[in-house]
Coordinates of C-alpha atoms and ligand atoms in Angstrom, one line a residue:
X1 CA -24.5 9.8 -45.3
X2 CA -24.3 9.4 -41.6
X3 CA -20.6 10.0 -41.9
X4 CA -20.9 13.3 -43.7
X5 CA -23.7 14.5 -41.4
X6 CA -21.3 13.8 -38.5
X7 CA -18.6 15.7 -40.2
X8 CA -20.9 18.7 -40.8
X9 CA -22.1 18.7 -37.2
X10 CA -18.5 18.4 -35.9
X11 CA -17.4 21.4 -38.0
X12 CA -20.4 23.3 -36.7
X13 CA -19.6 22.5 -33.1
X14 CA -16.0 23.4 -33.5
X15 CA -17.0 26.7 -35.0
X16 CA -19.2 27.3 -32.0
X17 CA -16.5 26.4 -29.6
X18 CA -18.6 23.5 -28.4
X19 CA -17.2 20.2 -27.1
X20 CA -15.2 18.0 -29.4
X21 CA -16.0 14.3 -30.0
X22 CA -15.5 12.2 -26.8
X23 CA -14.2 8.8 -26.4
X24 CA -15.1 6.6 -23.4
X25 CA -12.0 6.5 -21.2
X26 CA -13.0 4.2 -18.3
X27 CA -16.1 2.3 -17.5
X28 CA -17.4 -0.2 -15.0
X29 CA -20.2 -2.7 -15.6
X30 CA -22.3 -2.1 -12.5
X31 CA -22.4 -0.4 -9.2
X32 CA -20.0 -2.2 -7.0
X33 CA -21.3 -4.6 -4.3
X34 CA -22.4 -2.7 -1.2
X35 CA -23.4 0.5 -2.9
X36 CA -26.8 1.7 -4.0
X37 CA -27.7 4.5 -6.4
X38 CA -29.1 7.4 -4.3
X39 CA -30.0 10.1 -6.8
X40 CA -28.5 12.9 -8.8
X41 CA -26.3 15.4 -6.9
X42 CA -27.0 19.1 -7.5
X43 CA -25.0 20.5 -10.4
X44 CA -23.4 23.1 -8.1
X45 CA -21.9 20.4 -5.7
X46 CA -18.2 21.0 -5.6
X47 CA -15.8 18.3 -6.9
X48 CA -12.1 18.0 -6.5
X49 CA -10.6 15.8 -9.2
X50 CA -7.0 14.6 -9.7
X51 CA -5.9 14.3 -13.3
X52 CA -3.0 12.0 -14.2
X53 CA -1.1 12.8 -17.4
X54 CA 0.5 10.2 -19.6
X55 CA 4.1 9.9 -18.4
X56 CA 6.7 10.2 -21.2
X57 CA 8.6 7.0 -20.5
X58 CA 7.2 4.9 -17.6
X59 CA 8.4 1.7 -19.2
X60 CA 11.9 3.1 -19.2
X61 CA 11.6 3.9 -15.5
X62 CA 10.3 0.4 -14.7
X63 CA 13.2 -1.2 -16.6
X64 CA 15.7 1.0 -14.8
X65 CA 14.1 0.2 -11.5
X66 CA 14.5 -3.6 -12.0
X67 CA 18.1 -3.1 -13.1
X68 CA 19.2 -1.0 -10.1
X69 CA 17.3 -3.3 -7.6
X70 CA 18.7 -6.6 -9.0
X71 CA 21.7 -7.7 -6.9
X72 CA 23.6 -9.2 -9.9
X73 CA 23.4 -6.0 -11.8
X74 CA 26.5 -3.7 -12.2
X75 CA 24.3 -0.7 -11.2
X76 CA 22.7 -2.4 -8.1
X77 CA 21.9 0.1 -5.4
X78 CA 22.5 3.2 -7.6
X79 CA 19.2 4.9 -6.6
X80 CA 18.0 7.7 -8.7
X81 CA 17.6 11.4 -7.8
X82 CA 14.1 13.0 -7.9
X83 CA 15.0 14.8 -11.1
X84 CA 16.3 11.7 -12.8
X85 CA 13.0 10.0 -12.0
X86 CA 11.0 13.0 -13.2
X87 CA 12.9 12.7 -16.5
X88 CA 10.9 9.5 -17.0
X89 CA 7.6 10.4 -15.4
X90 CA 7.0 13.9 -16.6
X91 CA 4.5 14.2 -19.4
X92 CA 5.7 15.2 -22.8
X93 CA 5.4 19.0 -23.5
X94 CA 2.6 18.1 -26.0
X95 CA 0.6 16.1 -23.5
X96 CA 1.1 18.8 -20.9
X97 CA 0.0 21.6 -23.2
X98 CA -3.0 19.6 -24.6
X99 CA -4.5 19.0 -21.2
X100 CA -3.7 22.4 -19.7
X101 CA -5.1 24.2 -22.8
X102 CA -8.3 22.2 -22.6
X103 CA -8.7 23.0 -18.9
X104 CA -8.0 26.7 -19.6
X105 CA -10.5 26.8 -22.4
X106 CA -13.0 25.6 -19.8
X107 CA -12.0 28.3 -17.3
X108 CA -10.1 25.9 -15.0
X109 CA -6.6 26.4 -13.6
X110 CA -4.9 23.2 -12.7
X111 CA -2.7 23.0 -9.7
X112 CA 0.3 20.7 -10.2
X113 CA 0.5 18.2 -7.4
X114 CA 3.7 16.4 -8.3
X115 CA 7.3 17.3 -8.8
X116 CA 7.3 15.8 -12.3
X117 CA 4.1 17.6 -13.3
X118 CA 2.4 14.3 -14.0
X119 CA -0.5 15.0 -11.6
X120 CA -2.9 18.0 -11.6
X121 CA -5.8 18.8 -9.3
X122 CA -8.8 20.8 -10.5
X123 CA -11.6 22.2 -8.4
X124 CA -14.9 22.1 -10.3
X125 CA -18.6 21.3 -9.9
X126 CA -20.7 18.3 -10.7
X127 CA -22.3 20.3 -13.5
X128 CA -19.0 21.3 -15.1
X129 CA -17.4 17.8 -14.6
X130 CA -20.5 16.3 -16.3
X131 CA -19.8 18.3 -19.4
X132 CA -16.0 18.0 -19.2
X133 CA -16.2 14.3 -19.1
X134 CA -19.4 13.7 -21.0
X135 CA -20.9 11.9 -18.0
X136 CA -23.4 12.2 -15.3
X137 CA -22.0 12.0 -11.8
X138 CA -24.4 10.3 -9.5
X139 CA -24.8 9.9 -5.7
X140 CA -24.2 6.4 -4.3
X141 CA -24.7 5.3 -0.8
X142 CA -22.7 2.6 0.9
X143 CA -25.3 0.4 2.6
X144 CA -23.3 -0.7 5.6
X145 CA -21.8 2.6 6.7
X146 CA -24.5 5.0 5.3
X147 CA -21.7 7.1 3.7
X148 CA -22.4 8.9 0.5
X149 CA -20.1 9.2 -2.5
X150 CA -20.3 11.0 -5.9
X151 CA -19.1 8.7 -8.6
X152 CA -20.0 7.6 -12.2
X153 CA -20.0 4.3 -14.0
X154 CA -18.2 5.7 -17.1
X155 CA -16.5 8.9 -18.2
X156 CA -15.1 10.1 -21.5
X157 CA -12.4 12.5 -22.5
X158 CA -12.1 14.6 -25.7
X159 CA -10.6 12.4 -28.4
X160 CA -7.7 14.8 -28.9
X161 CA -6.6 14.1 -25.3
X162 CA -6.3 10.3 -25.7
X163 CA -2.6 9.7 -25.4
X164 CA -2.2 12.7 -23.1
X165 CA -4.6 12.1 -20.2
X166 CA -4.1 8.9 -18.2
X167 CA -6.8 8.9 -15.5
X168 CA -9.3 11.1 -13.7
X169 CA -9.9 10.3 -10.0
X170 CA -12.3 9.8 -8.3
X171 CA -14.7 8.8 -11.0
X172 CA -15.2 5.0 -11.5
X173 CA -13.1 4.0 -8.5
X174 CA -15.5 3.4 -5.6
X175 CA -14.0 3.7 -2.1
X176 CA -14.0 0.7 0.2
X177 CA -15.4 2.5 3.3
X178 CA -14.6 -0.5 5.5
X179 CA -11.2 -1.0 4.0
X180 CA -9.3 1.0 6.6
X181 CA -7.9 0.0 8.9
X182 CA -8.2 -3.2 7.0
X183 CA -6.1 -5.4 9.1
X184 CA -6.7 -5.1 12.7
X185 CA -9.2 -7.6 13.9
X186 CA -10.2 -6.7 17.3
X187 CA -8.9 -5.2 20.5
X188 CA -9.8 -7.0 23.7
X189 CA -8.8 -5.7 27.0
X190 CA -6.1 -8.0 28.4
X191 CA -3.7 -7.5 31.2
X192 CA -0.6 -9.7 31.2
X193 CA -0.4 -12.2 34.0
X194 CA 2.5 -11.9 36.4
X195 CA 3.8 -15.1 35.0
X196 CA 3.8 -13.7 31.5
X197 CA 5.5 -10.6 32.7
X198 CA 8.3 -12.5 34.3
X199 CA 8.6 -14.8 31.3
X200 CA 8.9 -11.9 28.9
X201 CA 12.2 -10.8 30.5
X202 CA 14.0 -14.0 29.5
X203 CA 16.4 -14.0 26.7
X204 CA 15.4 -17.2 25.0
X205 CA 12.1 -17.2 23.2
X206 CA 9.7 -16.7 26.1
X207 CA 7.0 -19.3 26.4
X208 CA 4.5 -16.6 26.6
X209 CA 5.3 -15.7 23.0
X210 CA 3.1 -18.7 22.1
X211 CA 0.0 -16.8 23.2
X212 CA 0.9 -13.1 22.8
X213 CA 3.4 -11.1 20.8
X214 CA 5.5 -8.3 22.2
X215 CA 8.8 -6.9 20.8
X216 CA 10.9 -9.4 22.7
X217 CA 9.1 -12.2 20.9
X218 CA 9.9 -10.6 17.5
X219 CA 13.6 -10.1 18.6
X220 CA 13.8 -13.7 19.8
X221 CA 12.0 -15.4 16.9
X222 CA 13.9 -13.5 14.1
X223 CA 17.2 -12.8 15.9
X224 CA 16.6 -9.0 15.8
X225 CA 19.2 -7.1 17.9
X226 CA 17.9 -4.9 20.8
X227 CA 20.9 -2.6 20.4
X228 CA 20.7 0.9 19.0
X229 CA 21.0 1.6 15.3
X230 CA 24.2 3.5 14.9
X231 CA 24.5 5.1 11.4
X232 CA 22.3 8.1 12.2
X233 CA 21.2 8.2 8.6
X234 CA 18.3 5.8 8.3
X235 CA 14.7 6.5 8.9
X236 CA 11.5 4.5 9.0
X237 CA 8.1 6.0 7.8
X238 CA 4.7 4.8 9.0
X239 CA 1.7 6.0 7.0
X240 CA -1.4 7.1 8.8
X241 CA -4.8 7.6 7.2
X242 CA -8.5 8.1 7.9
X243 CA -8.3 9.8 11.2
X244 CA -6.1 7.2 12.9
X245 CA -3.8 9.0 15.3
X246 CA -0.7 7.7 17.0
X247 CA -0.5 8.5 20.7
X248 CA 2.7 9.5 22.5
X249 CA 1.4 8.6 25.9
X250 CA 0.4 5.1 24.7
X251 CA 3.8 4.6 23.2
X252 CA 5.5 5.7 26.5
X253 CA 3.4 3.2 28.5
X254 CA 4.1 0.5 25.9
X255 CA 7.9 1.1 26.0
X256 CA 7.8 1.3 29.8
X257 CA 6.3 -2.1 30.0
X258 CA 7.6 -4.0 26.9
X259 CA 10.9 -2.3 26.0
X260 CA 12.2 -1.4 29.5
X261 CA 15.7 -1.6 28.1
X262 CA 15.3 1.6 26.1
X263 CA 14.2 5.0 27.3
X264 CA 10.5 5.2 27.6
X265 CA 10.7 8.8 26.3
X266 CA 11.7 7.4 22.9
X267 CA 9.2 8.9 20.5
X268 CA 8.5 9.5 16.8
X269 CA 8.5 12.5 14.5
X270 CA 5.4 13.8 12.8
X271 CA 4.9 14.8 9.2
X272 CA 1.5 15.8 7.8
X273 CA 0.1 16.4 4.4
X274 CA -3.4 17.1 2.9
X275 CA -4.3 18.8 6.2
X276 CA -3.4 15.7 8.3
X277 CA -2.9 16.0 12.0
X278 CA -2.1 13.9 15.0
X279 CA -4.2 15.0 18.0
X280 CA -3.4 13.5 21.3
X281 CA -5.7 12.2 24.1
X282 CA -7.3 8.8 24.7
X283 CA -10.4 9.8 22.7
X284 CA -8.1 10.2 19.6
X285 CA -6.3 6.9 20.0
X286 CA -6.4 4.8 16.8
X287 CA -5.5 1.2 17.3
X288 CA -4.1 0.8 13.8
X289 CA -1.8 3.9 14.3
X290 CA -0.8 2.8 17.8
X291 CA 0.0 -0.7 16.6
X292 CA 2.1 0.6 13.7
X293 CA 4.0 3.1 15.9
X294 CA 4.5 0.7 18.8
X295 CA 5.9 -2.1 16.6
X296 CA 8.2 0.2 14.6
X297 CA 9.6 2.2 17.6
X298 CA 9.6 -1.0 19.6
X299 CA 11.4 -3.2 17.1
X300 CA 13.6 -0.9 15.0
X301 CA 15.7 0.1 18.1
X302 CA 17.3 3.5 17.7
X303 CA 15.9 4.1 14.2
X304 CA 14.1 7.5 14.0
X305 CA 10.4 6.7 13.1
X306 CA 8.2 9.3 11.3
X307 CA 4.5 9.1 11.5
X308 CA 3.1 10.6 8.3
X309 CA -0.5 11.6 8.8
X310 CA -2.3 12.0 5.6
X311 CA -5.5 14.1 5.9
X312 CA -7.8 15.0 3.1
X313 CA -11.2 14.0 2.0
X314 CA -12.0 10.8 3.9
X315 CA -14.9 10.2 1.5
X316 CA -12.3 9.1 -1.0
X317 CA -11.0 6.2 1.1
X318 CA -7.2 6.3 1.2
X319 CA -6.5 6.0 -2.5
X320 CA -5.9 9.7 -3.2
X321 CA -3.9 9.7 0.1
X322 CA -1.6 6.9 -1.3
X323 CA -1.0 9.0 -4.4
X324 CA -0.4 12.3 -2.5
X325 CA 1.9 10.5 0.0
X326 CA 4.0 9.1 -2.8
X327 CA 4.3 12.5 -4.5
X328 CA 5.0 14.1 -1.1
X329 CA 7.9 11.6 -0.4
X330 CA 9.3 11.9 -3.9
X331 CA 9.4 15.7 -3.5
X332 CA 11.1 15.5 -0.2
X333 CA 14.8 16.1 0.4
X334 CA 16.4 12.6 0.3
X335 CA 18.1 13.4 3.6
X336 CA 14.8 13.8 5.3
X337 CA 12.9 11.0 3.5
X338 CA 12.5 7.6 5.2
X339 CA 14.1 4.8 3.2
X340 CA 11.5 2.4 4.4
X341 CA 7.7 3.0 4.4
X342 CA 5.1 0.7 6.0
X343 CA 1.4 1.0 5.3
X344 CA -1.3 -1.1 6.9
X345 CA -4.1 0.1 4.7
X346 CA -5.4 -1.3 1.4
X347 CA -8.5 -2.4 -0.4
X348 CA -9.8 -5.1 -2.9
X349 CA -8.3 -4.7 -6.3
X350 CA -11.6 -4.8 -8.0
X351 CA -12.7 -1.6 -6.3
X352 CA -9.8 0.4 -8.0
X353 CA -10.1 1.2 -11.7
X354 CA -7.3 -0.4 -13.7
X355 CA -6.1 3.1 -14.8
X356 CA -5.9 4.3 -11.2
X357 CA -4.3 1.1 -10.0
X358 CA -1.7 1.4 -12.7
X359 CA -1.0 5.0 -11.9
X360 CA -0.6 4.4 -8.2
X361 CA 1.6 1.4 -8.9
X362 CA 3.8 3.6 -11.0
X363 CA 4.1 6.1 -8.2
X364 CA 5.4 3.2 -6.0
X365 CA 7.9 2.4 -8.8
X366 CA 9.2 6.0 -8.5
X367 CA 9.6 5.6 -4.8
X368 CA 11.5 2.4 -5.3
X369 CA 13.8 4.0 -7.9
X370 CA 14.5 6.7 -5.3
X371 CA 15.8 4.0 -3.0
X372 CA 12.7 3.4 -0.8
X373 CA 11.4 0.1 0.4
X374 CA 7.6 0.4 0.1
X375 CA 5.8 -2.3 2.2
X376 CA 2.1 -2.9 2.6
X377 CA 0.0 -5.3 4.6
X378 CA -1.4 -8.0 2.2
X379 CA -4.9 -7.9 3.8
X380 CA -6.9 -10.0 6.3
X381 CA -9.5 -12.0 4.4
X382 CA -7.4 -15.0 3.3
X383 CA -8.2 -15.6 -0.4
X384 CA -11.4 -13.6 0.0
X385 CA -9.5 -10.2 -0.1
X386 CA -8.9 -7.4 2.3
X387 CA -11.5 -8.8 4.7
X388 CA -13.5 -12.0 5.0
X389 CA -16.6 -11.9 2.7
X390 CA -18.6 -14.3 0.6
X391 CA -17.1 -14.9 -2.8
X392 CA -16.8 -17.3 -5.6
X393 CA -13.6 -16.3 -7.3
X394 CA -10.6 -15.4 -5.1
X395 CA -10.3 -11.6 -4.4
X396 CA -6.8 -10.1 -4.9
X397 CA -6.0 -7.0 -2.8
X398 CA -4.6 -3.6 -3.7
X399 CA -1.9 -2.5 -3.8
X400 CA -0.5 -6.0 -3.2
X401 CA -1.1 -6.9 -6.9
X402 CA 1.3 -4.0 -7.9
X403 CA 4.7 -5.5 -8.8
X404 CA 6.6 -2.4 -7.6
X405 CA 5.9 -2.7 -3.8
X406 CA 6.5 -5.4 -1.2
X407 CA 3.5 -7.2 0.2
X408 CA 3.7 -8.7 3.7
X409 CA 1.5 -11.6 4.9
X410 CA 1.1 -12.9 8.4
X411 CA 2.3 -15.9 10.4
X412 CA 2.0 -17.1 14.0
X413 CA 3.8 -19.3 16.5
X414 CA 7.3 -20.6 16.4
X415 CA 8.8 -24.1 16.3
X416 CA 7.1 -24.3 13.9
X417 CA 6.1 -20.9 12.7
X418 CA 2.9 -21.3 10.7
X419 CA 0.7 -19.3 8.3
X420 CA -2.0 -17.1 9.9
X421 CA -5.3 -18.2 8.3
X422 CA -6.4 -14.6 7.6
X423 CA -3.2 -13.8 5.6
X424 CA -4.3 -12.5 2.2
X425 CA -2.5 -13.8 -0.8
X426 CA -3.2 -14.7 -4.4
X427 CA -2.8 -13.3 -7.9
X428 CA -3.6 -9.9 -9.4
X429 CA -6.2 -9.6 -12.2
X430 CA -4.6 -6.3 -13.3
X431 CA -0.8 -6.8 -13.3
X432 CA 1.2 -9.5 -15.0
X433 CA 3.6 -11.7 -13.2
X434 CA 6.9 -9.8 -13.0
X435 CA 10.0 -11.7 -14.1
X436 CA 11.7 -11.5 -10.7
X437 CA 9.2 -13.9 -9.2
X438 CA 8.6 -16.2 -12.2
X439 CA 10.7 -19.1 -11.0
X440 CA 9.4 -19.0 -7.4
X441 CA 5.7 -18.6 -8.4
X442 CA 5.7 -21.0 -11.3
X443 CA 7.2 -23.7 -9.1
X444 CA 4.2 -23.2 -6.8
X445 CA 1.7 -23.2 -9.6
X446 CA 3.2 -26.4 -11.1
X447 CA 2.3 -28.2 -7.9
X448 CA 0.1 -26.8 -5.1
X449 CA -1.6 -24.1 -7.1
X450 CA -3.6 -26.5 -9.2
X451 CA -5.9 -27.3 -6.3
X452 CA -8.0 -24.2 -6.8
X453 CA -7.5 -23.7 -10.5
X454 CA -10.2 -21.5 -12.1
X455 CA -10.7 -19.3 -9.0
X456 CA -7.6 -17.2 -9.6
X457 CA -5.6 -15.7 -12.4
X458 CA -2.4 -17.7 -12.6
X459 CA -0.8 -15.1 -15.0
X460 CA -1.1 -12.3 -12.5
X461 CA 1.5 -10.8 -10.1
X462 CA 1.5 -13.1 -7.1
X463 CA 1.6 -11.9 -3.5
X464 CA 2.5 -11.7 -0.7
X465 CA 6.3 -11.5 -1.2
X466 CA 7.2 -12.1 2.5
X467 CA 5.5 -12.5 5.9
X468 CA 6.1 -11.9 9.6
X469 CA 4.3 -12.6 12.9
X470 CA 0.8 -11.0 13.0
X471 CA -1.2 -12.6 15.7
X472 CA -2.1 -11.4 19.2
X473 CA 0.1 -8.4 19.3
X474 CA -0.1 -6.6 22.6
X475 CA -0.7 -2.8 22.2
X476 CA -1.6 0.0 24.5
X477 CA -4.5 2.0 23.1
X478 CA -6.0 4.9 24.9
X479 CA -4.4 3.6 28.1
X480 CA -5.8 0.1 27.7
X481 CA -3.7 -2.9 27.1
X482 CA -5.2 -5.2 24.4
X483 CA -4.3 -7.6 21.6
X484 CA -4.8 -7.2 17.9
X485 CA -4.1 -9.5 15.0
X486 CA -3.6 -8.8 11.3
X487 CA -1.2 -8.3 8.5
X488 CA -1.3 -4.7 9.8
X489 CA 1.0 -6.0 12.5
X490 CA 3.3 -7.9 10.1
X491 CA 4.1 -5.0 7.8
X492 CA 5.6 -2.8 10.6
X493 CA 7.6 -5.7 11.9
X494 CA 9.1 -6.6 8.5
X495 CA 9.7 -2.9 7.7
X496 CA 11.5 -2.4 11.1
X497 CA 13.9 -5.3 10.3
X498 CA 14.6 -3.8 6.8
X499 CA 15.4 -0.4 8.5
X500 CA 17.8 -2.1 10.9
X501 CA 19.5 -3.9 7.9
X502 CA 19.7 -0.5 6.2
X503 CA 21.4 1.0 9.2
X504 CA 24.1 -1.7 9.1
X505 CA 24.5 -1.1 5.3
X506 CA 24.8 2.7 5.7
X507 CA 27.3 2.2 8.6
X508 CA 29.4 0.1 6.2
X509 CA 29.2 2.8 3.5
X510 CA 26.8 0.8 1.3
X511 CA 23.6 1.9 -0.3
X512 CA 20.2 1.1 1.4
X513 CA 18.1 -1.8 0.1
X514 CA 15.5 0.3 -1.8
X515 CA 13.0 -1.7 -3.8
X516 CA 13.2 -5.1 -2.2
X517 CA 11.6 -7.7 -4.5
X518 CA 14.4 -8.6 -7.0
X519 CA 16.7 -9.0 -3.9
X520 CA 14.1 -11.0 -2.0
X521 CA 13.5 -13.4 -4.8
X522 CA 17.2 -14.0 -5.5
X523 CA 19.9 -13.6 -2.8
X524 CA 17.3 -12.8 -0.1
X525 CA 15.3 -16.0 -0.3
X526 CA 17.9 -18.0 1.6
X527 CA 17.7 -15.4 4.4
X528 CA 14.0 -16.0 5.0
X529 CA 12.5 -18.8 7.2
X530 CA 10.3 -20.8 4.8
X531 CA 6.9 -21.3 6.2
X532 CA 5.4 -24.6 5.1
X533 CA 2.4 -25.2 7.4
X534 CA -1.1 -23.6 7.2
X535 CA -3.3 -22.0 4.5
X536 CA -5.5 -19.0 4.0
X537 CA -9.2 -20.2 3.7
X538 CA -11.9 -18.0 2.1
X539 CA -14.6 -18.1 -0.5
X540 CA -15.8 -21.4 1.0
X541 CA -12.5 -23.1 0.1
X542 CA -9.5 -24.1 2.1
X543 CA -7.6 -21.4 0.2
X544 CA -3.9 -21.8 -0.8
X545 CA -1.6 -24.1 1.2
X546 CA 1.7 -22.9 2.5
X547 CA 4.4 -25.2 1.0
X548 CA 8.2 -25.4 0.6
X549 CA 9.3 -22.4 -1.3
X550 CA 7.2 -19.4 -2.2
X551 CA 3.4 -19.6 -1.5
X552 CA 0.5 -17.2 -1.8
X553 CA -0.1 -17.3 2.0
X554 CA 3.4 -16.4 3.5
X555 CA 5.4 -15.5 0.4
X556 CA 9.0 -16.5 0.6
X557 CA 8.9 -16.5 4.4
X558 CA 9.8 -14.6 7.5
X559 CA 13.0 -12.7 8.2
X560 CA 16.2 -14.2 9.8
X561 CA 18.2 -11.2 10.8
X562 CA 21.6 -12.8 10.8
X563 CA 21.0 -14.5 7.4
X564 CA 19.8 -11.2 6.0
X565 CA 23.0 -9.5 7.0
X566 CA 24.9 -12.3 5.2
X567 CA 22.7 -11.9 2.1
X568 CA 23.4 -8.2 1.9
X569 CA 27.2 -8.9 2.2
X570 CA 27.8 -7.9 5.8
Ligands
NAG1 C1 -28.3 8.2 1.0 O1 -27.6 8.8 2.1 C2 -28.1 10.1 2.4 C3 -27.2 10.7 3.5 O2 -26.9 9.7 4.5 C4 -29.6 10.0 2.9 O3 -30.1 11.2 3.2 C5 -30.4 9.3 1.8 O4 -31.7 9.1 2.2 C6 -29.8 8.0 1.3 N1 -30.5 7.5 0.1 C7 -30.7 6.2 -0.1 C8 -31.4 5.9 -1.4 O5 -30.3 5.3 0.6
NAG2 C1 20.2 4.3 22.5 O1 20.0 5.6 22.0 C2 19.2 6.4 23.0 C3 18.9 7.7 22.3 O2 19.9 8.2 21.6 C4 20.0 6.5 24.3 O3 19.2 7.3 25.2 C5 20.2 5.1 24.8 O4 21.0 5.2 26.0 C6 21.0 4.3 23.8 N1 21.0 2.9 24.3 C7 22.1 2.2 24.2 C8 22.1 0.8 24.8 O5 23.2 2.6 23.7
NAG3 C1 -5.7 -12.1 -15.6 O1 -4.5 -11.3 -15.4 C2 -4.0 -10.6 -16.5 C3 -2.8 -9.9 -16.1 O2 -1.8 -10.8 -15.8 C4 -5.1 -9.7 -17.1 O3 -4.6 -9.2 -18.3 C5 -6.3 -10.5 -17.4 O4 -7.4 -9.7 -17.8 C6 -6.8 -11.2 -16.1 N1 -8.0 -12.0 -16.3 C7 -9.1 -11.8 -15.6 C8 -10.2 -12.8 -16.0 O5 -9.3 -10.9 -14.8

């Protein structure tokens, strides 16, 4: 009886052109920690939503990516063109038509925001979005920052679109307003002593590197050459978000003092998207952006560095920015595109909806397939996530849980180099353990991992993959000299070294390293300094211990330039 009534009312509503039956597409149990419900927004409030369409063969792309990034494969290094990648990621004609017809029937024109046509953007209102997605968008305030966001705890899509529509964002993904810059701990004003200054000009590892880190320390500890890159064909990209601006005057002061062997006029290129900009002047100095620029230009000697400033709606955190940046780079002429990208922003995985996390992760897979090494800082809260916080279960970070990017943790000191206690590491609750890391991670789990069993998900993708120095980096910010610590420092350092290896590869007529992980966990492992001391406390536990082999504090270890050259066959 109920059934036939339903049928009758369905026919009636179809006849009237009213909405079709909906199915719930994504839902979260409760308002995330730190947010409070703050009322119902006016139905005329404007909303910009990104719609991800189901890609026609993303599993095919993931398999191809693993194949071309595995050194033992016959097709290793045969990176794909944008159109080859789009062959896998574009939606099927049926999915494309289904979603666009539905939007058109609701008077909406979708702007395509990706070369494969797998992402659309619509401009709508809260009132219309409520009926499109059978939901009620609400206003939520973030208690600590007072920022206001429009989100919902669940949204639905017409049943006929299931299988065509992958994700709508932002909906159930709450931003982490304190997530960026996640990884810089503090800047304290600190002038170098004259003794430190003199010491830093020595060729061996200067003793002062025990207290502070400058480029000469990175060069000495990892054997990184100070000579110019020569191929002329490699580039290194640094992403910038949330109003963090890299200053040319600060870079010049930094190089004058800490890379006096290269021209202090060495600078970086700028690319912008989503209305991004890079205003100059001490009042615009961002210590994250300055750190990232000073330790790429200052370490990847002679490699052109591009600062990519992503603008856009800061109320969305940086997640839409990650997506737009990935689509921007994919669409870029390969000759102009950096083959290495370092990003020192991230969030806790639980803040990101599984569908959005998956879609972003697949965007990083596309970049990897195009021959890019995509590196992110792992986070600064030890096992507690992107930042220290109280917790019971360990908190994995995003995007470090994504298997198609390279996550970089932090170390400090030398002889011995040890784990930095804030270095985030652990196991994703969203992504399965990829096969390239099974041997390394299972060896860890069989021994040390048992200590904190029950607080983490042993079947998840484990991170970080690698690590690098990340403590007491000297930077110039707004004219002041200070020190910062964080995995934010480690990612630019590792990325710079990969860019220099790429330079040697290209000079030798070989392809660039591209997606790194299958290389790192096979041939590359022997080229990394295994870190076996330290741990990453958090959640009122000692965290994970660093041990022989891979560990969820320092990954496989830190770079050894000479051994990396050997590992890539140079
Ligand atoms: C939420 O934030 C807005 C804007 O800052 C403020 O006007 C409002 O009073 C806040 N509401 C609650 C419930 O905190
Ligand atoms: C490195 O390249 C820069 C810019 O091309 C140049 O000014 C500098 O002299 C070069 N340094 C060396 C040691 O070749
Ligand atoms: C553990 O991780 C797997 C992915 O490897 C996931 O399917 C599962 O839901 C996770 N468990 C919890 C409790 O989050």
